[in-house]
Coordinates of C-alpha atoms in Angstrom, one line a residue:
Chain A
M288 CA -34.7 -19.8 12.1
N289 CA -35.7 -17.8 15.1
E290 CA -32.4 -16.7 16.5
A291 CA -31.5 -13.0 16.2
V292 CA -27.8 -14.0 16.0
Q293 CA -26.3 -17.3 15.4
L294 CA -22.5 -17.9 15.6
T295 CA -21.4 -21.4 14.6
H296 CA -18.0 -23.0 15.3
I297 CA -16.0 -19.8 15.0
S298 CA -12.3 -20.0 15.1
H299 CA -9.8 -17.3 14.3
I300 CA -6.1 -16.6 14.5
Y301 CA -3.9 -13.5 14.4
G302 CA -0.5 -14.6 13.1
R303 CA 0.2 -17.6 15.3
H304 CA -1.9 -16.5 18.2
R305 CA -5.3 -18.2 18.6
V306 CA -7.9 -15.6 19.5
L307 CA -11.1 -17.6 19.1
Y308 CA -11.6 -21.4 19.2
D309 CA -14.8 -23.1 18.2
V310 CA -17.2 -20.5 19.5
S311 CA -20.9 -21.3 19.0
I312 CA -23.5 -19.0 20.5
A313 CA -27.2 -18.6 19.7
I314 CA -28.9 -15.5 20.8
Q315 CA -32.7 -15.3 21.0
P316 CA -34.4 -12.0 19.9
G317 CA -35.6 -9.5 22.5
I318 CA -33.0 -10.2 25.2
I319 CA -29.9 -8.7 26.6
F320 CA -27.0 -10.9 25.9
G321 CA -23.8 -10.4 27.9
L322 CA -20.4 -11.5 26.7
L323 CA -18.3 -11.7 29.8
G324 CA -14.6 -12.2 30.0
P325 CA -11.3 -10.7 31.0
S326 CA -9.6 -8.3 28.6
G327 CA -7.8 -10.1 25.9
S328 CA -10.3 -13.1 26.0
G329 CA -11.5 -12.4 22.3
K330 CA -14.7 -10.5 23.0
T331 CA -14.0 -7.7 20.5
T332 CA -12.7 -10.1 17.9
L333 CA -15.9 -12.1 18.3
I334 CA -18.0 -9.0 17.8
K335 CA -16.1 -8.1 14.7
V336 CA -16.8 -11.5 13.3
L337 CA -20.5 -11.2 14.3
L338 CA -20.7 -8.0 12.3
G339 CA -19.0 -9.3 9.3
I340 CA -16.1 -6.8 9.4
L341 CA -13.7 -9.6 10.2
K342 CA -13.7 -12.8 8.3
P343 CA -13.0 -15.7 10.7
A344 CA -10.6 -18.6 9.8
L345 CA -13.5 -20.9 10.4
G346 CA -17.2 -20.7 11.1
Q347 CA -19.9 -18.2 10.1
S348 CA -22.1 -15.5 11.5
I349 CA -25.8 -15.5 10.8
V350 CA -27.9 -12.5 11.7
M351 CA -31.7 -12.8 11.4
G352 CA -31.2 -15.7 9.0
T353 CA -28.7 -13.9 6.6
R354 CA -25.1 -14.9 6.5
M355 CA -22.7 -12.0 7.3
P356 CA -21.4 -9.8 5.8
S357 CA -24.7 -8.5 4.4
L358 CA -25.3 -4.9 3.5
H359 CA -29.0 -5.5 4.0
Q360 CA -28.6 -6.6 7.6
M361 CA -26.1 -3.8 8.4
K362 CA -29.2 -1.5 8.3
H363 CA -30.7 -3.3 11.2
I364 CA -27.5 -3.5 13.3
G365 CA -26.3 -0.7 15.6
F366 CA -22.6 -1.0 16.5
M367 CA -20.7 0.9 19.2
A368 CA -16.9 0.1 19.1
Q369 CA -14.8 -0.1 22.1
S370 CA -12.9 3.1 21.0
D371 CA -15.0 6.1 20.4
A372 CA -15.3 6.2 16.6
L373 CA -16.2 9.9 16.3
Y374 CA -15.0 12.9 14.3
P375 CA -13.3 15.2 16.8
E376 CA -13.7 18.2 14.4
L377 CA -17.4 17.9 14.1
T378 CA -20.1 18.8 16.6
A379 CA -22.1 16.0 18.4
Q380 CA -25.1 16.9 16.1
E381 CA -22.9 16.7 13.0
N382 CA -21.4 13.4 13.9
M383 CA -24.9 12.1 14.6
E384 CA -26.1 13.4 11.3
Y385 CA -23.3 11.7 9.4
F386 CA -23.9 8.3 11.0
A387 CA -27.7 8.6 10.5
S388 CA -27.2 9.3 6.8
I389 CA -24.8 6.4 6.1
S390 CA -27.1 4.1 8.0
G391 CA -29.7 4.6 5.3
L392 CA -32.1 6.7 7.5
E393 CA -34.4 8.8 5.4
R394 CA -33.4 12.5 5.3
Q395 CA -36.8 13.7 6.9
S396 CA -36.3 11.3 9.8
V397 CA -32.7 12.1 10.5
K398 CA -33.2 15.3 12.4
M399 CA -35.9 13.7 14.7
R400 CA -33.9 10.5 15.4
V401 CA -30.8 12.6 16.1
K402 CA -32.6 14.8 18.5
S403 CA -34.3 11.9 20.4
C404 CA -31.1 9.8 20.6
L405 CA -29.1 12.8 22.0
E406 CA -31.8 13.2 24.5
T407 CA -31.5 9.5 25.6
V408 CA -27.8 9.9 26.4
D409 CA -28.5 13.5 28.0
L410 CA -26.4 15.3 25.5
T411 CA -28.9 17.7 24.1
S412 CA -27.3 20.7 25.7
S413 CA -23.9 19.8 24.0
A414 CA -25.3 19.1 20.7
K415 CA -23.5 22.1 19.0
K416 CA -20.2 21.6 20.8
Q417 CA -17.2 20.0 19.0
V418 CA -16.5 16.5 20.0
S419 CA -12.8 17.4 20.6
S420 CA -13.9 19.4 23.7
F421 CA -15.9 16.4 25.1
S422 CA -14.9 14.3 28.2
G423 CA -14.4 10.7 28.0
G424 CA -17.8 9.9 29.3
M425 CA -19.5 12.3 27.0
K426 CA -17.7 10.8 23.9
R427 CA -18.9 7.3 25.2
R428 CA -22.5 8.6 25.4
L429 CA -22.3 10.1 22.0
S430 CA -20.9 6.8 20.5
L431 CA -23.9 5.0 22.1
A432 CA -26.3 7.6 20.6
A433 CA -24.7 7.1 17.2
A434 CA -25.3 3.3 17.6
L435 CA -29.0 3.9 18.3
V436 CA -29.7 6.5 15.7
H437 CA -31.1 4.4 12.9
D438 CA -33.3 2.5 15.4
P439 CA -31.6 -0.9 14.9
D440 CA -33.2 -4.3 15.7
I441 CA -29.9 -5.6 17.0
L442 CA -27.6 -3.4 19.1
I443 CA -24.0 -4.6 19.5
L444 CA -22.1 -2.6 22.2
D445 CA -18.5 -3.2 23.0
E446 CA -17.9 -2.1 26.7
P447 CA -20.7 0.6 26.4
T448 CA -20.6 2.1 30.0
V449 CA -16.9 2.5 30.5
G450 CA -16.2 6.0 32.0
I451 CA -19.9 6.7 32.4
D452 CA -21.1 7.7 35.9
P453 CA -23.3 5.4 37.9
V454 CA -26.5 7.5 37.6
L455 CA -26.4 7.8 33.8
R456 CA -25.4 4.1 33.6
E457 CA -28.6 3.3 35.4
T458 CA -30.5 5.4 32.8
I459 CA -28.8 3.8 29.9
W460 CA -29.5 0.3 31.3
K461 CA -33.1 1.3 31.7
E462 CA -33.2 2.3 28.1
F463 CA -31.6 -1.1 27.1
H464 CA -34.5 -2.9 28.9
R465 CA -37.1 -0.6 27.3
L466 CA -35.6 -1.5 24.0
T467 CA -35.8 -5.2 24.6
V468 CA -39.5 -4.7 25.4
E469 CA -39.8 -3.3 21.9
G470 CA -38.3 -6.6 20.6
K471 CA -34.8 -5.4 20.0
T472 CA -31.8 -7.6 20.8
I473 CA -28.8 -6.2 22.7
I474 CA -25.5 -7.8 22.8
V475 CA -22.9 -6.2 25.2
T476 CA -19.5 -7.0 26.3
T477 CA -18.4 -6.3 29.7
H478 CA -16.1 -7.2 32.5
V479 CA -18.2 -5.4 35.2
M480 CA -20.1 -7.9 37.3
D481 CA -23.1 -5.8 38.2
E482 CA -23.7 -5.1 34.6
A483 CA -23.4 -8.8 33.8
E484 CA -26.1 -9.4 36.3
K485 CA -28.6 -7.4 34.4
C486 CA -28.2 -9.5 31.3
D487 CA -30.8 -12.1 30.4
Q488 CA -28.1 -14.5 29.0
L489 CA -24.5 -14.6 29.5
A490 CA -21.5 -16.3 27.8
L491 CA -18.2 -16.5 29.7
L492 CA -15.3 -16.2 27.3
R493 CA -11.7 -17.1 28.3
E494 CA -8.7 -17.3 26.0
G495 CA -11.0 -17.5 23.0
E496 CA -13.2 -20.2 24.2
V497 CA -16.7 -20.2 25.6
I498 CA -16.3 -21.7 29.0
V499 CA -20.0 -21.6 30.0
Q500 CA -23.2 -19.9 29.0
G501 CA -26.7 -19.6 30.2
T502 CA -28.9 -17.2 32.4
V503 CA -27.3 -15.6 35.5
E504 CA -29.3 -18.0 37.7
E505 CA -28.2 -21.0 35.7
L506 CA -24.5 -19.9 35.9
K507 CA -24.8 -19.4 39.7
A508 CA -26.6 -22.7 40.2
S509 CA -23.9 -24.6 38.2
I510 CA -21.5 -24.1 41.0
K511 CA -23.8 -23.2 43.8
A512 CA -22.4 -19.8 44.0
D513 CA -24.1 -16.7 45.6
S514 CA -22.7 -14.1 43.3
L515 CA -21.7 -13.9 39.6
E516 CA -18.2 -12.8 40.8
E517 CA -17.7 -16.2 42.3
V518 CA -18.8 -17.8 39.0
F519 CA -16.3 -15.6 37.1
L520 CA -13.5 -16.5 39.5
H521 CA -14.4 -20.2 39.6
Y522 CA -14.4 -20.7 35.9
G523 CA -11.3 -18.6 35.4
R524 CA -9.5 -20.9 37.8
V525 CA -10.6 -24.3 36.7
T526 CA -9.3 -23.8 33.2
S527 CA -6.0 -22.4 34.0
Chain B
M78 CA -26.6 8.2 -2.5
K79 CA -24.7 7.7 0.7
A80 CA -21.5 8.9 -0.8
A81 CA -23.1 12.3 -0.6
A82 CA -23.2 11.9 3.2
V83 CA -19.4 11.2 3.2
I84 CA -18.8 14.4 1.1
H85 CA -21.0 16.4 3.3
R86 CA -19.1 15.2 6.4
I87 CA -15.6 15.8 4.9
L88 CA -16.7 19.4 4.0
R89 CA -17.8 20.0 7.5
Q90 CA -14.5 18.6 8.9
F91 CA -12.7 21.0 6.6
R92 CA -14.5 23.9 7.9
R93 CA -13.6 23.0 11.4
D94 CA -9.9 22.2 10.7
K95 CA -8.8 25.6 9.6
R96 CA -5.1 24.7 9.7
A97 CA -5.5 21.9 7.2
L98 CA -7.6 24.2 5.0
A99 CA -5.0 27.0 5.2
L100 CA -2.2 24.3 4.4
M101 CA -4.0 23.3 1.2
L102 CA -4.9 26.8 0.1
F103 CA -2.3 29.1 1.2
A104 CA 1.0 27.1 1.8
P105 CA 1.3 26.7 -2.0
I106 CA 0.8 30.4 -2.4
L107 CA 3.5 31.2 0.1
V108 CA 6.0 28.8 -1.4
I109 CA 5.4 29.9 -5.0
T110 CA 5.8 33.4 -3.9
L111 CA 9.1 32.6 -2.4
L112 CA 10.2 30.9 -5.5
W113 CA 9.1 33.8 -7.6
L114 CA 11.2 36.0 -5.3
V115 CA 14.2 33.8 -5.8
L116 CA 13.8 32.9 -9.5
D117 CA 12.3 36.0 -11.0
T118 CA 14.8 38.6 -9.8
E119 CA 15.5 41.3 -12.3
E120 CA 17.4 43.9 -10.3
Y121 CA 20.7 42.8 -11.9
E122 CA 23.5 45.0 -13.2
P123 CA 24.8 43.3 -16.3
E124 CA 28.5 43.4 -17.4
I125 CA 28.8 44.1 -21.1
A126 CA 31.8 44.3 -23.4
I127 CA 31.5 46.8 -26.2
V128 CA 33.3 46.4 -29.5
D129 CA 33.5 49.2 -32.1
A130 CA 30.5 51.2 -30.9
P131 CA 29.7 54.6 -32.4
V132 CA 30.2 57.5 -30.0
A133 CA 26.5 58.5 -30.1
F134 CA 25.6 55.1 -28.7
T135 CA 28.3 54.9 -26.0
N136 CA 27.3 58.3 -24.8
I137 CA 23.8 57.1 -24.1
I138 CA 24.5 53.7 -22.9
E139 CA 27.1 54.8 -20.3
H140 CA 24.4 56.5 -18.3
K141 CA 22.5 53.1 -17.9
E142 CA 23.0 50.9 -14.8
A143 CA 25.6 48.5 -16.2
D144 CA 29.1 47.8 -16.2
F145 CA 30.7 48.5 -19.6
S146 CA 34.2 48.0 -21.0
S147 CA 35.3 48.7 -24.5
M148 CA 37.8 46.2 -26.1
N149 CA 38.6 44.6 -29.3
M150 CA 36.6 41.5 -30.7
R151 CA 39.3 39.0 -29.7
E152 CA 39.5 40.2 -26.2
A153 CA 35.8 40.3 -25.9
G154 CA 35.4 36.7 -27.1
R155 CA 37.8 35.5 -24.4
V156 CA 36.1 37.3 -21.6
L157 CA 32.7 36.1 -22.7
K158 CA 33.8 32.5 -22.8
A159 CA 35.4 33.0 -19.3
G160 CA 32.1 34.2 -18.1
E161 CA 33.5 37.5 -17.1
V162 CA 30.9 39.4 -19.0
D163 CA 27.2 38.8 -19.7
G164 CA 27.3 39.8 -23.3
V165 CA 29.3 41.3 -26.1
L166 CA 28.0 44.2 -28.2
S167 CA 29.4 44.8 -31.5
W168 CA 28.7 47.0 -34.5
E169 CA 28.9 46.5 -38.2
D170 CA 27.6 49.5 -40.1
D171 CA 24.1 49.9 -38.9
R172 CA 23.7 46.4 -37.6
L173 CA 23.9 45.9 -33.9
S174 CA 24.9 42.4 -32.7
L175 CA 24.6 41.1 -29.3
I176 CA 26.2 37.8 -28.1
L177 CA 24.9 36.6 -24.9
E178 CA 26.6 34.3 -22.5
G179 CA 23.3 32.7 -22.0
S180 CA 23.5 30.4 -19.0
D181 CA 21.8 32.8 -16.6
S182 CA 18.3 33.7 -17.8
A183 CA 18.0 36.6 -15.5
A184 CA 21.3 38.1 -16.9
N185 CA 20.0 37.6 -20.4
R186 CA 16.8 39.4 -19.7
S187 CA 18.5 42.4 -18.1
V188 CA 21.1 42.8 -21.0
I189 CA 18.3 42.7 -23.6
R190 CA 16.2 45.1 -21.7
L191 CA 18.9 47.5 -21.3
L192 CA 19.8 47.5 -24.9
Q193 CA 16.2 48.0 -25.9
E194 CA 15.9 51.0 -23.7
T195 CA 19.1 52.4 -25.2
L196 CA 18.0 51.9 -28.7
Q197 CA 14.6 53.6 -27.9
D198 CA 16.5 56.6 -26.5
M199 CA 18.6 56.6 -29.8
N200 CA 15.7 56.2 -32.1
P201 CA 15.4 59.7 -33.3
L202 CA 18.9 59.6 -34.5
H203 CA 19.1 56.1 -36.0
Q204 CA 15.9 54.8 -37.5
E205 CA 17.4 51.6 -39.2
I206 CA 19.0 49.7 -36.3
T207 CA 18.5 46.0 -36.3
L208 CA 19.4 44.0 -33.3
E209 CA 20.7 40.5 -33.8
I210 CA 20.8 38.5 -30.6
L211 CA 23.1 35.3 -30.5
Y212 CA 23.6 32.9 -27.6
L213 CA 26.9 31.4 -26.5
H214 CA 25.0 28.9 -24.3
G215 CA 21.2 28.1 -24.0
S216 CA 18.7 30.0 -26.1
A217 CA 16.2 32.7 -25.9
E218 CA 14.4 30.8 -23.2
L219 CA 11.8 32.2 -20.9
N220 CA 13.1 32.9 -17.4
L221 CA 13.6 30.1 -14.9
F222 CA 10.3 31.0 -13.1
D223 CA 8.3 30.8 -16.3
N224 CA 10.0 27.6 -17.2
T225 CA 9.5 25.7 -13.9
G226 CA 6.2 27.4 -13.0
P227 CA 3.9 25.0 -14.7
V228 CA 5.6 22.1 -13.1
L229 CA 5.5 23.8 -9.7
I230 CA 1.7 24.3 -10.0
G231 CA 1.3 20.6 -10.6
F232 CA 3.6 19.7 -7.9
F233 CA 1.9 21.7 -5.3
V234 CA -1.5 20.3 -6.1
F235 CA -0.1 16.9 -6.1
F236 CA 1.8 17.2 -2.9
F237 CA -0.7 18.9 -0.7
V238 CA -3.7 16.8 -1.8
F239 CA -1.5 13.6 -1.2
L240 CA -0.6 14.7 2.3
V241 CA -4.0 16.0 3.5
G242 CA -6.1 13.3 1.8
G243 CA -3.8 10.6 2.9
I244 CA -3.6 11.7 6.5
S245 CA -7.4 12.2 6.9
F246 CA -8.0 8.7 5.6
L247 CA -5.3 7.3 7.9
R248 CA -7.1 9.1 10.8
E249 CA -10.4 7.3 9.9
R250 CA -8.5 4.1 10.3
I251 CA -6.9 5.0 13.6
Q252 CA -9.9 6.7 15.2
G253 CA -12.2 3.8 14.3
T254 CA -14.5 5.7 12.2
L255 CA -13.6 3.7 9.1
E256 CA -14.5 0.6 10.9
K257 CA -17.8 2.2 12.2
S258 CA -18.6 3.2 8.6
L259 CA -17.9 -0.3 7.4
A260 CA -20.3 -1.6 10.0
S261 CA -23.1 0.3 8.2
P262 CA -24.6 -0.3 4.9
L263 CA -22.2 2.1 3.2
K264 CA -20.6 0.4 0.3
R265 CA -16.8 0.4 -0.1
W266 CA -17.0 2.3 -3.5
E267 CA -19.2 4.8 -1.8
I268 CA -16.6 5.6 0.9
I269 CA -13.9 6.0 -1.8
A270 CA -16.3 8.1 -4.0
G271 CA -17.2 10.3 -1.0
Y272 CA -13.6 10.9 -0.4
L273 CA -12.9 11.8 -4.1
G274 CA -15.9 14.0 -4.0
G275 CA -15.2 15.8 -0.8
F276 CA -11.5 16.3 -1.4
G277 CA -12.0 17.0 -5.1
L278 CA -14.1 20.0 -4.2
F279 CA -11.1 21.3 -2.2
A280 CA -8.6 20.4 -4.9
V281 CA -10.7 22.5 -7.3
L282 CA -10.6 25.5 -4.9
Q283 CA -7.0 25.0 -4.3
S284 CA -6.1 24.7 -8.0
L285 CA -8.1 27.8 -8.9
I286 CA -6.3 29.9 -6.2
I287 CA -2.9 28.6 -7.2
I288 CA -3.4 29.1 -11.0
F289 CA -5.0 32.4 -10.6
Y290 CA -2.4 33.7 -8.2
S291 CA 0.6 32.4 -10.3
I292 CA -0.8 33.8 -13.6
Y293 CA -2.4 37.0 -12.7
V294 CA -0.5 38.1 -9.5
L295 CA 3.1 36.7 -10.1
D296 CA 2.7 37.1 -13.9
M297 CA 3.7 33.6 -14.7
F298 CA 4.0 33.1 -18.5
M299 CA 0.7 31.7 -19.8
A300 CA 0.1 31.0 -23.5
G301 CA -2.8 28.6 -23.1
S302 CA -6.3 28.3 -21.6
F303 CA -7.0 28.7 -17.9
W304 CA -9.4 25.9 -18.0
N305 CA -7.0 23.5 -19.6
V306 CA -4.7 24.1 -16.7
L307 CA -7.5 23.5 -14.3
L308 CA -8.4 20.2 -16.0
I309 CA -4.8 18.9 -15.6
T310 CA -4.3 20.1 -12.0
L311 CA -7.7 18.3 -11.2
L312 CA -6.5 15.1 -12.8
L313 CA -3.3 15.4 -10.8
A314 CA -5.3 16.0 -7.7
L315 CA -7.3 12.9 -8.2
A316 CA -4.2 10.8 -8.8
A317 CA -2.6 12.3 -5.7
L318 CA -5.7 11.7 -3.5
S319 CA -6.2 8.1 -4.6
L320 CA -2.4 7.4 -4.1
G321 CA -2.4 9.2 -0.7
T322 CA -5.4 7.1 0.6
L323 CA -4.0 3.9 -0.7
L324 CA -0.5 4.5 0.9
S325 CA -2.2 5.4 4.1
T326 CA -3.1 1.7 4.3
F327 CA 0.6 1.0 4.8
A328 CA 1.1 3.7 7.6
G329 CA 0.4 3.1 11.2
N330 CA 0.3 6.9 12.2
E331 CA 0.7 10.3 10.8
F332 CA 4.5 10.4 11.1
Q333 CA 4.7 7.3 8.9
M334 CA 2.6 9.1 6.4
I335 CA 5.2 12.0 6.4
Q336 CA 7.8 9.3 5.7
F337 CA 6.4 8.6 2.4
I338 CA 7.2 12.1 1.2
P339 CA 10.9 11.4 0.4
L340 CA 9.9 8.1 -1.2
V341 CA 6.9 9.1 -3.1
I342 CA 6.9 12.8 -3.6
V343 CA 10.6 13.8 -3.9
P344 CA 11.6 11.5 -6.6
Q345 CA 8.7 12.8 -8.7
V346 CA 10.0 16.3 -8.4
F347 CA 13.4 15.2 -9.8
F348 CA 12.0 13.4 -12.7
S349 CA 9.1 15.9 -13.6
G350 CA 11.1 18.2 -15.6
I351 CA 12.2 20.9 -13.1
F352 CA 15.7 19.5 -13.7
N353 CA 16.9 18.8 -17.2
L354 CA 17.2 15.1 -17.8
E355 CA 18.4 15.1 -21.4
T356 CA 21.9 14.0 -20.4
M357 CA 20.6 11.2 -18.2
H358 CA 20.8 7.6 -19.5
P359 CA 17.6 6.7 -21.3
F360 CA 16.9 3.8 -19.0
L361 CA 17.0 6.0 -15.9
R362 CA 15.0 8.7 -17.7
G363 CA 12.3 5.9 -18.0
I364 CA 11.8 6.0 -14.3
G365 CA 9.8 9.3 -14.7
R366 CA 7.4 7.4 -17.0
I367 CA 5.9 5.6 -13.9
M368 CA 5.2 8.9 -12.0
P369 CA 1.9 10.8 -12.3
L370 CA 3.6 14.1 -12.0
T371 CA 5.7 13.7 -15.0
Y372 CA 2.6 13.5 -17.2
G373 CA 1.0 16.3 -15.4
A374 CA 4.1 18.6 -15.8
E375 CA 4.4 17.8 -19.5
A376 CA 0.8 18.8 -20.1
L377 CA 1.0 21.9 -18.0
R378 CA 4.1 23.0 -19.8
G379 CA 2.5 22.4 -23.0
I380 CA -0.5 24.5 -22.2
M381 CA 1.2 27.4 -20.3
I382 CA 4.4 27.8 -22.4
R383 CA 3.4 26.5 -25.8
G384 CA -0.3 27.3 -25.7
E385 CA -1.3 23.8 -26.5
G386 CA -4.9 22.4 -26.4
P387 CA -6.2 19.1 -25.2
S388 CA -5.5 17.4 -28.7
D389 CA -1.8 17.9 -28.0
Y390 CA -1.6 16.2 -24.6
W391 CA -4.5 13.7 -24.7
M392 CA -1.9 10.9 -24.1
Q393 CA -1.0 12.7 -20.8
I394 CA -4.7 13.0 -19.9
A395 CA -5.2 9.3 -20.4
V396 CA -2.2 8.2 -18.4
L397 CA -3.2 10.5 -15.5
A398 CA -6.8 9.2 -15.6
G399 CA -5.3 5.7 -15.8
F400 CA -3.2 6.2 -12.7
S401 CA -6.4 7.4 -10.8
V402 CA -8.4 4.4 -12.0
L403 CA -5.7 2.1 -10.9
F404 CA -5.2 3.7 -7.5
I405 CA -9.0 3.9 -6.8
S406 CA -9.4 0.3 -7.7
L407 CA -6.6 -0.8 -5.4
N408 CA -8.1 1.4 -2.7
I409 CA -11.5 -0.4 -3.0
L410 CA -9.6 -3.7 -2.9
A411 CA -7.6 -2.6 0.2
L412 CA -10.9 -1.9 2.0
K413 CA -11.9 -5.6 1.3
K414 CA -9.5 -6.5 4.0
H415 CA -12.1 -5.0 6.4
R416 CA -15.2 -6.2 4.9
R417 CA -15.8 -8.5 1.8
L418 CA -18.8 -6.5 0.6

């Protein structure tokens, strides 16, 4: 089994509302995989299923050959939620140290990793400030740093660049590409087209179903479109 | 162990959240002081009926701060029953007899103190005076503050740990940090153990301050060992914390957590022994048996008023520990909703 992540026939319901229906996705290692879809299409639910923190009604999530949930695999996964899961009373540094320690990082390497991850997201100068004083964008960056801190093989990011200015967004995407060169796999959800363009592979999710998946070029070619936006609009229309 | 990381983080949060820290440590002090002011008043001028007292005695006692009236025994009995006087003082030869009305402990104390002072003043003249004290109602009980104090100590520890612990666990759920922690190799029991450890340290500090202040500053009656009191308050804190975090599962926000107070905390106060339940139907009294505070209060009263040691209240210790084990297990189960492992 070579896939970094394999989701097979996943279906889930909340109450009587169907949120995921027969989703099967295979993600190769070393790529950036984009989950594209309008809000409410089930992206976040799918990510929770992938992580093993939500048990789907049907189907299973296999990460690097191990069925989730698995405490062992959790060590190799970095997760950044859609909401900034941070402790507002603590400083950026203290938040990072906490997430580093619970991720099973050795005590000696915690300090070094925290420092380098804060550098990546350009928060070094604010390391000693309490998170409650942070702007929305700063919190987003800190969340990203917290997901990176234990140097995971698979990085799962739910809308990572919302509220981050274009310059820093560019830097962060460069960092993503650098990580894939190291062999890491990155899974991002987004509804921003220019970000989707940067993904190696895409899956378009609508009302809990995968409508189409493939590389950006494949998607465009499938309907002879010039831009991804057209693809997005096209597939949004045909199913409704 | 990763639970240590959780403990460390909670301690840091506390250091930043000065308000929560102050609430846990000093709100109990404030409330217990107010209760002391209300319940421990002694500046009361008693009304005393005097029957057949020798002149030497009346001459002295009349200068004391009290309201005296001489009357015959029959009249004295009537006004005592009517509650018009706090006590009746009568003489038979060298025997002094005091009948106290008894229902107000502050009044009892001031009458007795007054008499003892008077007798001391008279002592050079009358060496052989014996004072016999009888009660119309009640008995030679301690004052109300001494009596309810042990229960109050237990209550404050329980209440504040329940509230602060429950709300901070709730906030983990709301702000997504619980989910993030569960998306790490942290085990469910490590999260719970971390919480118990982190808050446990504050509960120790809180208990130490409350107990020390009550006993040494407010002079609450204390017959037993300080460490036994600390042990019981710690067990209470553990039960309160595990119950608080468990109930936070059923609250959607902080306000809903506050709504648990009249449901979970207030009934425990009623049944914990602050109020006398002897006249209550035995079945209703049984309600108190399912409440942790009842056991904590029983043990604390035993230690502080009767000077008991652990062998006298091992049952209460076992039940309190049992409550905690139950709530902790339910907590770990409740987290299973988020992640099976």
